[in-house]
Amino acid sequence: MLRFAGTVMISWLFLGGLAEAGEPGNGKEGTNERVIMGWVEPVVLIPWGVELKAKLDSGAKTSSLHAEDIERFKKDGEEWVRFVIDIERKAKKIKQLHVEQPLARDVHIKRHRGSAKKRPVVSLEFCLNGKRHKAQFSLVDRSQLNYPVLLGRRFLKKAALIDSGKIFLTREGWKTCLVEYAAGEAPKN
């Protein structure tokens, strides 16, 4: 009987903790500040106002961003990275955003076959679910993948619980992101 009561108590505490995480997309967080999100959610890169789809991936430790023409260079004695982000616009026309950011670090990505690959990592700000966030992104060509942004565990552990059966649960927060960051700060090129 005590064993059953203990199991019921643990289950109740666990479910109560999940309820504290917040309802999908309502922007109300519990004590953990994590919100239930779908496995794909929209983000806006700040300050450029670029709207992209992000895959929330608990299998990846580091977040990554699709980038092309990645080039390292020195600026005022510091290491920087120059890269290009392809932006999908209406009617599927592609525009390019040329970005220069300080190098935050290098990451060594483990491969299933062969040796680890070294990638540059930059810190970027973005809007997700109506809130401004900052995370480190490894830069890699993701053109053969479905989503240009991947949000990994380092970011997710502070911000989201993933509902793997749903997408775009943060629609209300997305509207806030569009109003605050995409409207007046879209790239001119």
JSON list of C-alpha atoms in Angstrom, two decimals:
[
{"chain": "A", "resi": 1, "resn": "MET", "atom": "CA", "xyz": [0.00, 0.00, 0.00]},
{"chain": "A", "resi": 2, "resn": "LEU", "atom": "CA", "xyz": [2.82, 2.43, 0.87]},
{"chain": "A", "resi": 3, "resn": "ARG", "atom": "CA", "xyz": [4.55, 1.56, -2.39]},
{"chain": "A", "resi": 4, "resn": "PHE", "atom": "CA", "xyz": [1.39, 2.42, -4.36]},
{"chain": "A", "resi": 5, "resn": "ALA", "atom": "CA", "xyz": [0.94, 5.68, -2.44]},
{"chain": "A", "resi": 6, "resn": "GLY", "atom": "CA", "xyz": [4.58, 6.60, -3.16]},
{"chain": "A", "resi": 7, "resn": "THR", "atom": "CA", "xyz": [4.12, 5.93, -6.88]},
{"chain": "A", "resi": 8, "resn": "VAL", "atom": "CA", "xyz": [0.97, 8.05, -6.94]},
{"chain": "A", "resi": 9, "resn": "MET", "atom": "CA", "xyz": [2.76, 10.88, -5.09]},
{"chain": "A", "resi": 10, "resn": "ILE", "atom": "CA", "xyz": [5.74, 10.83, -7.49]},
{"chain": "A", "resi": 11, "resn": "SER", "atom": "CA", "xyz": [3.41, 10.79, -10.52]},
{"chain": "A", "resi": 12, "resn": "TRP", "atom": "CA", "xyz": [1.43, 13.71, -9.11]},
{"chain": "A", "resi": 13, "resn": "LEU", "atom": "CA", "xyz": [4.62, 15.74, -8.52]},
{"chain": "A", "resi": 14, "resn": "PHE", "atom": "CA", "xyz": [5.91, 14.95, -12.01]},
{"chain": "A", "resi": 15, "resn": "LEU", "atom": "CA", "xyz": [2.66, 15.95, -13.71]},
{"chain": "A", "resi": 16, "resn": "GLY", "atom": "CA", "xyz": [2.45, 19.08, -11.59]},
{"chain": "A", "resi": 17, "resn": "GLY", "atom": "CA", "xyz": [5.95, 20.01, -12.76]},
{"chain": "A", "resi": 18, "resn": "LEU", "atom": "CA", "xyz": [4.93, 19.61, -16.38]},
{"chain": "A", "resi": 19, "resn": "ALA", "atom": "CA", "xyz": [1.88, 21.79, -15.81]},
{"chain": "A", "resi": 20, "resn": "GLU", "atom": "CA", "xyz": [4.19, 24.47, -14.41]},
{"chain": "A", "resi": 21, "resn": "ALA", "atom": "CA", "xyz": [6.04, 24.54, -17.73]},
{"chain": "A", "resi": 22, "resn": "GLY", "atom": "CA", "xyz": [3.15, 26.41, -19.34]},
{"chain": "A", "resi": 23, "resn": "GLU", "atom": "CA", "xyz": [0.55, 25.83, -21.99]},
{"chain": "A", "resi": 24, "resn": "PRO", "atom": "CA", "xyz": [1.53, 25.56, -25.65]},
{"chain": "A", "resi": 25, "resn": "GLY", "atom": "CA", "xyz": [2.26, 28.95, -27.15]},
{"chain": "A", "resi": 26, "resn": "ASN", "atom": "CA", "xyz": [0.48, 31.02, -24.51]},
{"chain": "A", "resi": 27, "resn": "GLY", "atom": "CA", "xyz": [3.67, 32.76, -23.39]},
{"chain": "A", "resi": 28, "resn": "LYS", "atom": "CA", "xyz": [2.95, 32.05, -19.70]},
{"chain": "A", "resi": 29, "resn": "GLU", "atom": "CA", "xyz": [5.85, 30.25, -18.15]},
{"chain": "A", "resi": 30, "resn": "GLY", "atom": "CA", "xyz": [6.07, 28.46, -14.86]},
{"chain": "A", "resi": 31, "resn": "THR", "atom": "CA", "xyz": [8.97, 28.55, -12.48]},
{"chain": "A", "resi": 32, "resn": "ASN", "atom": "CA", "xyz": [11.29, 26.89, -15.01]},
{"chain": "A", "resi": 33, "resn": "GLU", "atom": "CA", "xyz": [10.62, 29.55, -17.69]},
{"chain": "A", "resi": 34, "resn": "ARG", "atom": "CA", "xyz": [10.16, 26.72, -20.22]},
{"chain": "A", "resi": 35, "resn": "VAL", "atom": "CA", "xyz": [7.24, 26.60, -22.62]},
{"chain": "A", "resi": 36, "resn": "ILE", "atom": "CA", "xyz": [5.88, 23.61, -24.53]},
{"chain": "A", "resi": 37, "resn": "MET", "atom": "CA", "xyz": [6.81, 24.10, -28.19]},
{"chain": "A", "resi": 38, "resn": "GLY", "atom": "CA", "xyz": [6.47, 22.03, -31.33]},
{"chain": "A", "resi": 39, "resn": "TRP", "atom": "CA", "xyz": [9.45, 20.34, -32.92]},
{"chain": "A", "resi": 40, "resn": "VAL", "atom": "CA", "xyz": [9.46, 23.13, -35.55]},
{"chain": "A", "resi": 41, "resn": "GLU", "atom": "CA", "xyz": [8.97, 26.78, -34.57]},
{"chain": "A", "resi": 42, "resn": "PRO", "atom": "CA", "xyz": [9.53, 30.13, -36.32]},
{"chain": "A", "resi": 43, "resn": "VAL", "atom": "CA", "xyz": [12.35, 32.46, -35.21]},
{"chain": "A", "resi": 44, "resn": "VAL", "atom": "CA", "xyz": [13.38, 36.00, -36.17]},
{"chain": "A", "resi": 45, "resn": "LEU", "atom": "CA", "xyz": [17.11, 36.80, -36.25]},
{"chain": "A", "resi": 46, "resn": "ILE", "atom": "CA", "xyz": [17.88, 40.09, -34.50]},
{"chain": "A", "resi": 47, "resn": "PRO", "atom": "CA", "xyz": [18.77, 42.78, -35.64]},
{"chain": "A", "resi": 48, "resn": "TRP", "atom": "CA", "xyz": [18.18, 41.80, -39.27]},
{"chain": "A", "resi": 49, "resn": "GLY", "atom": "CA", "xyz": [14.50, 40.88, -38.97]},
{"chain": "A", "resi": 50, "resn": "VAL", "atom": "CA", "xyz": [15.08, 37.63, -40.86]},
{"chain": "A", "resi": 51, "resn": "GLU", "atom": "CA", "xyz": [12.29, 35.06, -40.41]},
{"chain": "A", "resi": 52, "resn": "LEU", "atom": "CA", "xyz": [13.44, 31.42, -40.43]},
{"chain": "A", "resi": 53, "resn": "LYS", "atom": "CA", "xyz": [12.04, 28.03, -39.43]},
{"chain": "A", "resi": 54, "resn": "ALA", "atom": "CA", "xyz": [13.91, 26.30, -36.61]},
{"chain": "A", "resi": 55, "resn": "LYS", "atom": "CA", "xyz": [13.95, 22.61, -35.77]},
{"chain": "A", "resi": 56, "resn": "LEU", "atom": "CA", "xyz": [14.05, 22.01, -32.01]},
{"chain": "A", "resi": 57, "resn": "ASP", "atom": "CA", "xyz": [16.41, 19.06, -31.64]},
{"chain": "A", "resi": 58, "resn": "SER", "atom": "CA", "xyz": [17.16, 17.53, -28.26]},
{"chain": "A", "resi": 59, "resn": "GLY", "atom": "CA", "xyz": [19.62, 15.18, -29.99]},
{"chain": "A", "resi": 60, "resn": "ALA", "atom": "CA", "xyz": [21.99, 18.03, -30.82]},
{"chain": "A", "resi": 61, "resn": "LYS", "atom": "CA", "xyz": [24.01, 19.73, -28.10]},
{"chain": "A", "resi": 62, "resn": "THR", "atom": "CA", "xyz": [24.89, 22.91, -29.98]},
{"chain": "A", "resi": 63, "resn": "SER", "atom": "CA", "xyz": [22.50, 25.00, -32.08]},
{"chain": "A", "resi": 64, "resn": "SER", "atom": "CA", "xyz": [23.42, 25.51, -35.72]},
{"chain": "A", "resi": 65, "resn": "LEU", "atom": "CA", "xyz": [22.62, 27.96, -38.50]},
{"chain": "A", "resi": 66, "resn": "HIS", "atom": "CA", "xyz": [22.73, 27.50, -42.26]},
{"chain": "A", "resi": 67, "resn": "ALA", "atom": "CA", "xyz": [25.59, 29.61, -43.58]},
{"chain": "A", "resi": 68, "resn": "GLU", "atom": "CA", "xyz": [27.51, 29.72, -46.84]},
{"chain": "A", "resi": 69, "resn": "ASP", "atom": "CA", "xyz": [30.81, 31.29, -47.89]},
{"chain": "A", "resi": 70, "resn": "ILE", "atom": "CA", "xyz": [32.13, 31.00, -44.31]},
{"chain": "A", "resi": 71, "resn": "GLU", "atom": "CA", "xyz": [35.38, 32.91, -43.95]},
{"chain": "A", "resi": 72, "resn": "ARG", "atom": "CA", "xyz": [37.50, 33.62, -40.88]},
{"chain": "A", "resi": 73, "resn": "PHE", "atom": "CA", "xyz": [39.30, 36.97, -40.61]},
{"chain": "A", "resi": 74, "resn": "LYS", "atom": "CA", "xyz": [40.91, 39.32, -38.10]},
{"chain": "A", "resi": 75, "resn": "LYS", "atom": "CA", "xyz": [39.29, 42.59, -37.06]},
{"chain": "A", "resi": 76, "resn": "ASP", "atom": "CA", "xyz": [41.02, 44.84, -34.53]},
{"chain": "A", "resi": 77, "resn": "GLY", "atom": "CA", "xyz": [43.20, 41.89, -33.51]},
{"chain": "A", "resi": 78, "resn": "GLU", "atom": "CA", "xyz": [40.18, 39.65, -32.76]},
{"chain": "A", "resi": 79, "resn": "GLU", "atom": "CA", "xyz": [38.98, 36.61, -34.69]},
{"chain": "A", "resi": 80, "resn": "TRP", "atom": "CA", "xyz": [35.77, 37.16, -36.64]},
{"chain": "A", "resi": 81, "resn": "VAL", "atom": "CA", "xyz": [33.65, 35.17, -39.09]},
{"chain": "A", "resi": 82, "resn": "ARG", "atom": "CA", "xyz": [32.05, 36.41, -42.30]},
{"chain": "A", "resi": 83, "resn": "PHE", "atom": "CA", "xyz": [29.20, 34.36, -43.79]},
{"chain": "A", "resi": 84, "resn": "VAL", "atom": "CA", "xyz": [26.07, 34.51, -45.95]},
{"chain": "A", "resi": 85, "resn": "ILE", "atom": "CA", "xyz": [22.54, 33.53, -44.91]},
{"chain": "A", "resi": 86, "resn": "ASP", "atom": "CA", "xyz": [20.05, 32.69, -47.67]},
{"chain": "A", "resi": 87, "resn": "ILE", "atom": "CA", "xyz": [16.65, 34.23, -46.98]},
{"chain": "A", "resi": 88, "resn": "GLU", "atom": "CA", "xyz": [13.49, 32.82, -48.49]},
{"chain": "A", "resi": 89, "resn": "ARG", "atom": "CA", "xyz": [11.05, 35.52, -49.42]},
{"chain": "A", "resi": 90, "resn": "LYS", "atom": "CA", "xyz": [7.57, 35.45, -50.93]},
{"chain": "A", "resi": 91, "resn": "ALA", "atom": "CA", "xyz": [7.35, 33.55, -54.21]},
{"chain": "A", "resi": 92, "resn": "LYS", "atom": "CA", "xyz": [10.44, 31.56, -53.14]},
{"chain": "A", "resi": 93, "resn": "LYS", "atom": "CA", "xyz": [12.87, 34.24, -54.29]},
{"chain": "A", "resi": 94, "resn": "ILE", "atom": "CA", "xyz": [16.15, 33.92, -52.43]},
{"chain": "A", "resi": 95, "resn": "LYS", "atom": "CA", "xyz": [17.98, 36.95, -51.09]},
{"chain": "A", "resi": 96, "resn": "GLN", "atom": "CA", "xyz": [21.26, 36.87, -49.27]},
{"chain": "A", "resi": 97, "resn": "LEU", "atom": "CA", "xyz": [22.20, 38.49, -46.00]},
{"chain": "A", "resi": 98, "resn": "HIS", "atom": "CA", "xyz": [25.94, 39.11, -45.55]},
{"chain": "A", "resi": 99, "resn": "VAL", "atom": "CA", "xyz": [26.90, 38.91, -41.88]},
{"chain": "A", "resi": 100, "resn": "GLU", "atom": "CA", "xyz": [30.10, 39.54, -39.89]},
{"chain": "A", "resi": 101, "resn": "GLN", "atom": "CA", "xyz": [30.25, 38.39, -36.25]},
{"chain": "A", "resi": 102, "resn": "PRO", "atom": "CA", "xyz": [33.00, 37.85, -33.66]},
{"chain": "A", "resi": 103, "resn": "LEU", "atom": "CA", "xyz": [34.07, 34.21, -33.34]},
{"chain": "A", "resi": 104, "resn": "ALA", "atom": "CA", "xyz": [32.77, 32.93, -29.99]},
{"chain": "A", "resi": 105, "resn": "ARG", "atom": "CA", "xyz": [34.61, 29.59, -30.15]},
{"chain": "A", "resi": 106, "resn": "ASP", "atom": "CA", "xyz": [35.16, 26.54, -32.30]},
{"chain": "A", "resi": 107, "resn": "VAL", "atom": "CA", "xyz": [33.20, 23.34, -31.85]},
{"chain": "A", "resi": 108, "resn": "HIS", "atom": "CA", "xyz": [34.29, 19.86, -32.87]},
{"chain": "A", "resi": 109, "resn": "ILE", "atom": "CA", "xyz": [31.31, 17.97, -34.30]},
{"chain": "A", "resi": 110, "resn": "LYS", "atom": "CA", "xyz": [31.46, 14.20, -34.00]},
{"chain": "A", "resi": 111, "resn": "ARG", "atom": "CA", "xyz": [30.71, 12.32, -37.19]},
{"chain": "A", "resi": 112, "resn": "HIS", "atom": "CA", "xyz": [29.38, 8.80, -37.50]},
{"chain": "A", "resi": 113, "resn": "ARG", "atom": "CA", "xyz": [32.26, 7.93, -39.80]},
{"chain": "A", "resi": 114, "resn": "GLY", "atom": "CA", "xyz": [35.62, 9.63, -39.78]},
{"chain": "A", "resi": 115, "resn": "SER", "atom": "CA", "xyz": [37.14, 12.28, -37.57]},
{"chain": "A", "resi": 116, "resn": "ALA", "atom": "CA", "xyz": [35.49, 15.24, -35.84]},
{"chain": "A", "resi": 117, "resn": "LYS", "atom": "CA", "xyz": [34.93, 18.36, -37.91]},
{"chain": "A", "resi": 118, "resn": "LYS", "atom": "CA", "xyz": [35.82, 21.84, -36.61]},
{"chain": "A", "resi": 119, "resn": "ARG", "atom": "CA", "xyz": [33.14, 24.53, -37.08]},
{"chain": "A", "resi": 120, "resn": "PRO", "atom": "CA", "xyz": [33.09, 28.22, -36.13]},
{"chain": "A", "resi": 121, "resn": "VAL", "atom": "CA", "xyz": [30.54, 29.30, -33.52]},
{"chain": "A", "resi": 122, "resn": "VAL", "atom": "CA", "xyz": [28.99, 32.77, -33.20]},
{"chain": "A", "resi": 123, "resn": "SER", "atom": "CA", "xyz": [26.60, 34.27, -30.64]},
{"chain": "A", "resi": 124, "resn": "LEU", "atom": "CA", "xyz": [23.36, 35.55, -32.16]},
{"chain": "A", "resi": 125, "resn": "GLU", "atom": "CA", "xyz": [20.18, 37.09, -30.81]},
{"chain": "A", "resi": 126, "resn": "PHE", "atom": "CA", "xyz": [16.80, 35.91, -32.00]},
{"chain": "A", "resi": 127, "resn": "CYS", "atom": "CA", "xyz": [13.12, 36.14, -31.12]},
{"chain": "A", "resi": 128, "resn": "LEU", "atom": "CA", "xyz": [11.19, 32.97, -30.30]},
{"chain": "A", "resi": 129, "resn": "ASN", "atom": "CA", "xyz": [7.68, 32.89, -28.83]},
{"chain": "A", "resi": 130, "resn": "GLY", "atom": "CA", "xyz": [7.67, 36.66, -28.38]},
{"chain": "A", "resi": 131, "resn": "LYS", "atom": "CA", "xyz": [10.86, 36.71, -26.31]},
{"chain": "A", "resi": 132, "resn": "ARG", "atom": "CA", "xyz": [14.38, 37.83, -27.10]},
{"chain": "A", "resi": 133, "resn": "HIS", "atom": "CA", "xyz": [17.02, 35.10, -26.67]},
{"chain": "A", "resi": 134, "resn": "LYS", "atom": "CA", "xyz": [20.75, 34.73, -27.23]},
{"chain": "A", "resi": 135, "resn": "ALA", "atom": "CA", "xyz": [22.48, 31.49, -28.14]},
{"chain": "A", "resi": 136, "resn": "GLN", "atom": "CA", "xyz": [25.65, 30.19, -29.75]},
{"chain": "A", "resi": 137, "resn": "PHE", "atom": "CA", "xyz": [25.27, 28.76, -33.27]},
{"chain": "A", "resi": 138, "resn": "SER", "atom": "CA", "xyz": [27.76, 26.65, -35.17]},
{"chain": "A", "resi": 139, "resn": "LEU", "atom": "CA", "xyz": [27.90, 27.72, -38.81]},
{"chain": "A", "resi": 140, "resn": "VAL", "atom": "CA", "xyz": [27.40, 24.97, -41.39]},
{"chain": "A", "resi": 141, "resn": "ASP", "atom": "CA", "xyz": [25.91, 24.44, -44.84]},
{"chain": "A", "resi": 142, "resn": "ARG", "atom": "CA", "xyz": [22.42, 23.09, -44.06]},
{"chain": "A", "resi": 143, "resn": "SER", "atom": "CA", "xyz": [21.13, 23.58, -47.63]},
{"chain": "A", "resi": 144, "resn": "GLN", "atom": "CA", "xyz": [20.41, 19.84, -47.98]},
{"chain": "A", "resi": 145, "resn": "LEU", "atom": "CA", "xyz": [18.36, 19.86, -44.77]},
{"chain": "A", "resi": 146, "resn": "ASN", "atom": "CA", "xyz": [14.74, 20.99, -44.33]},
{"chain": "A", "resi": 147, "resn": "TYR", "atom": "CA", "xyz": [15.31, 23.74, -41.76]},
{"chain": "A", "resi": 148, "resn": "PRO", "atom": "CA", "xyz": [17.99, 26.45, -41.78]},
{"chain": "A", "resi": 149, "resn": "VAL", "atom": "CA", "xyz": [18.12, 26.70, -37.97]},
{"chain": "A", "resi": 150, "resn": "LEU", "atom": "CA", "xyz": [18.57, 23.94, -35.44]},
{"chain": "A", "resi": 151, "resn": "LEU", "atom": "CA", "xyz": [18.09, 24.74, -31.75]},
{"chain": "A", "resi": 152, "resn": "GLY", "atom": "CA", "xyz": [20.07, 22.31, -29.59]},
{"chain": "A", "resi": 153, "resn": "ARG", "atom": "CA", "xyz": [20.02, 21.23, -25.94]},
{"chain": "A", "resi": 154, "resn": "ARG", "atom": "CA", "xyz": [22.21, 24.05, -24.63]},
{"chain": "A", "resi": 155, "resn": "PHE", "atom": "CA", "xyz": [19.46, 26.49, -25.57]},
{"chain": "A", "resi": 156, "resn": "LEU", "atom": "CA", "xyz": [16.42, 24.24, -25.13]},
{"chain": "A", "resi": 157, "resn": "LYS", "atom": "CA", "xyz": [17.16, 23.28, -21.53]},
{"chain": "A", "resi": 158, "resn": "LYS", "atom": "CA", "xyz": [16.41, 26.87, -20.49]},
{"chain": "A", "resi": 159, "resn": "ALA", "atom": "CA", "xyz": [13.57, 27.70, -22.84]},
{"chain": "A", "resi": 160, "resn": "ALA", "atom": "CA", "xyz": [11.45, 24.82, -24.10]},
{"chain": "A", "resi": 161, "resn": "LEU", "atom": "CA", "xyz": [9.87, 21.43, -23.65]},
{"chain": "A", "resi": 162, "resn": "ILE", "atom": "CA", "xyz": [9.29, 19.78, -27.03]},
{"chain": "A", "resi": 163, "resn": "ASP", "atom": "CA", "xyz": [5.99, 18.26, -28.11]},
{"chain": "A", "resi": 164, "resn": "SER", "atom": "CA", "xyz": [7.36, 15.96, -30.81]},
{"chain": "A", "resi": 165, "resn": "GLY", "atom": "CA", "xyz": [3.92, 15.48, -32.36]},
{"chain": "A", "resi": 166, "resn": "LYS", "atom": "CA", "xyz": [3.20, 19.14, -33.10]},
{"chain": "A", "resi": 167, "resn": "ILE", "atom": "CA", "xyz": [4.66, 22.14, -34.93]},
{"chain": "A", "resi": 168, "resn": "PHE", "atom": "CA", "xyz": [4.19, 25.91, -34.64]},
{"chain": "A", "resi": 169, "resn": "LEU", "atom": "CA", "xyz": [2.69, 26.01, -31.16]},
{"chain": "A", "resi": 170, "resn": "THR", "atom": "CA", "xyz": [4.05, 29.53, -30.53]},
{"chain": "A", "resi": 171, "resn": "ARG", "atom": "CA", "xyz": [1.83, 31.42, -33.01]},
{"chain": "A", "resi": 172, "resn": "GLU", "atom": "CA", "xyz": [0.85, 34.18, -30.57]},
{"chain": "A", "resi": 173, "resn": "GLY", "atom": "CA", "xyz": [4.47, 34.79, -29.59]},
{"chain": "A", "resi": 174, "resn": "TRP", "atom": "CA", "xyz": [5.42, 34.68, -33.27]},
{"chain": "A", "resi": 175, "resn": "LYS", "atom": "CA", "xyz": [3.15, 37.65, -33.96]},
{"chain": "A", "resi": 176, "resn": "THR", "atom": "CA", "xyz": [5.01, 39.60, -31.25]},
{"chain": "A", "resi": 177, "resn": "CYS", "atom": "CA", "xyz": [8.35, 38.70, -32.86]},
{"chain": "A", "resi": 178, "resn": "LEU", "atom": "CA", "xyz": [7.14, 39.92, -36.25]},
{"chain": "A", "resi": 179, "resn": "VAL", "atom": "CA", "xyz": [5.84, 43.21, -34.89]},
{"chain": "A", "resi": 180, "resn": "GLU", "atom": "CA", "xyz": [8.92, 43.95, -32.78]},
{"chain": "A", "resi": 181, "resn": "TYR", "atom": "CA", "xyz": [11.76, 42.71, -34.97]},
{"chain": "A", "resi": 182, "resn": "ALA", "atom": "CA", "xyz": [10.76, 41.93, -38.55]},
{"chain": "A", "resi": 183, "resn": "ALA", "atom": "CA", "xyz": [8.66, 44.93, -39.55]},
{"chain": "A", "resi": 184, "resn": "GLY", "atom": "CA", "xyz": [11.20, 47.76, -39.43]},
{"chain": "A", "resi": 185, "resn": "GLU", "atom": "CA", "xyz": [14.50, 45.91, -39.37]},
{"chain": "A", "resi": 186, "resn": "ALA", "atom": "CA", "xyz": [14.33, 43.69, -42.44]},
{"chain": "A", "resi": 187, "resn": "PRO", "atom": "CA", "xyz": [17.51, 43.55, -44.54]},
{"chain": "A", "resi": 188, "resn": "LYS", "atom": "CA", "xyz": [17.73, 46.03, -47.40]},
{"chain": "A", "resi": 189, "resn": "ASN", "atom": "CA", "xyz": [19.71, 43.81, -49.82]}
]
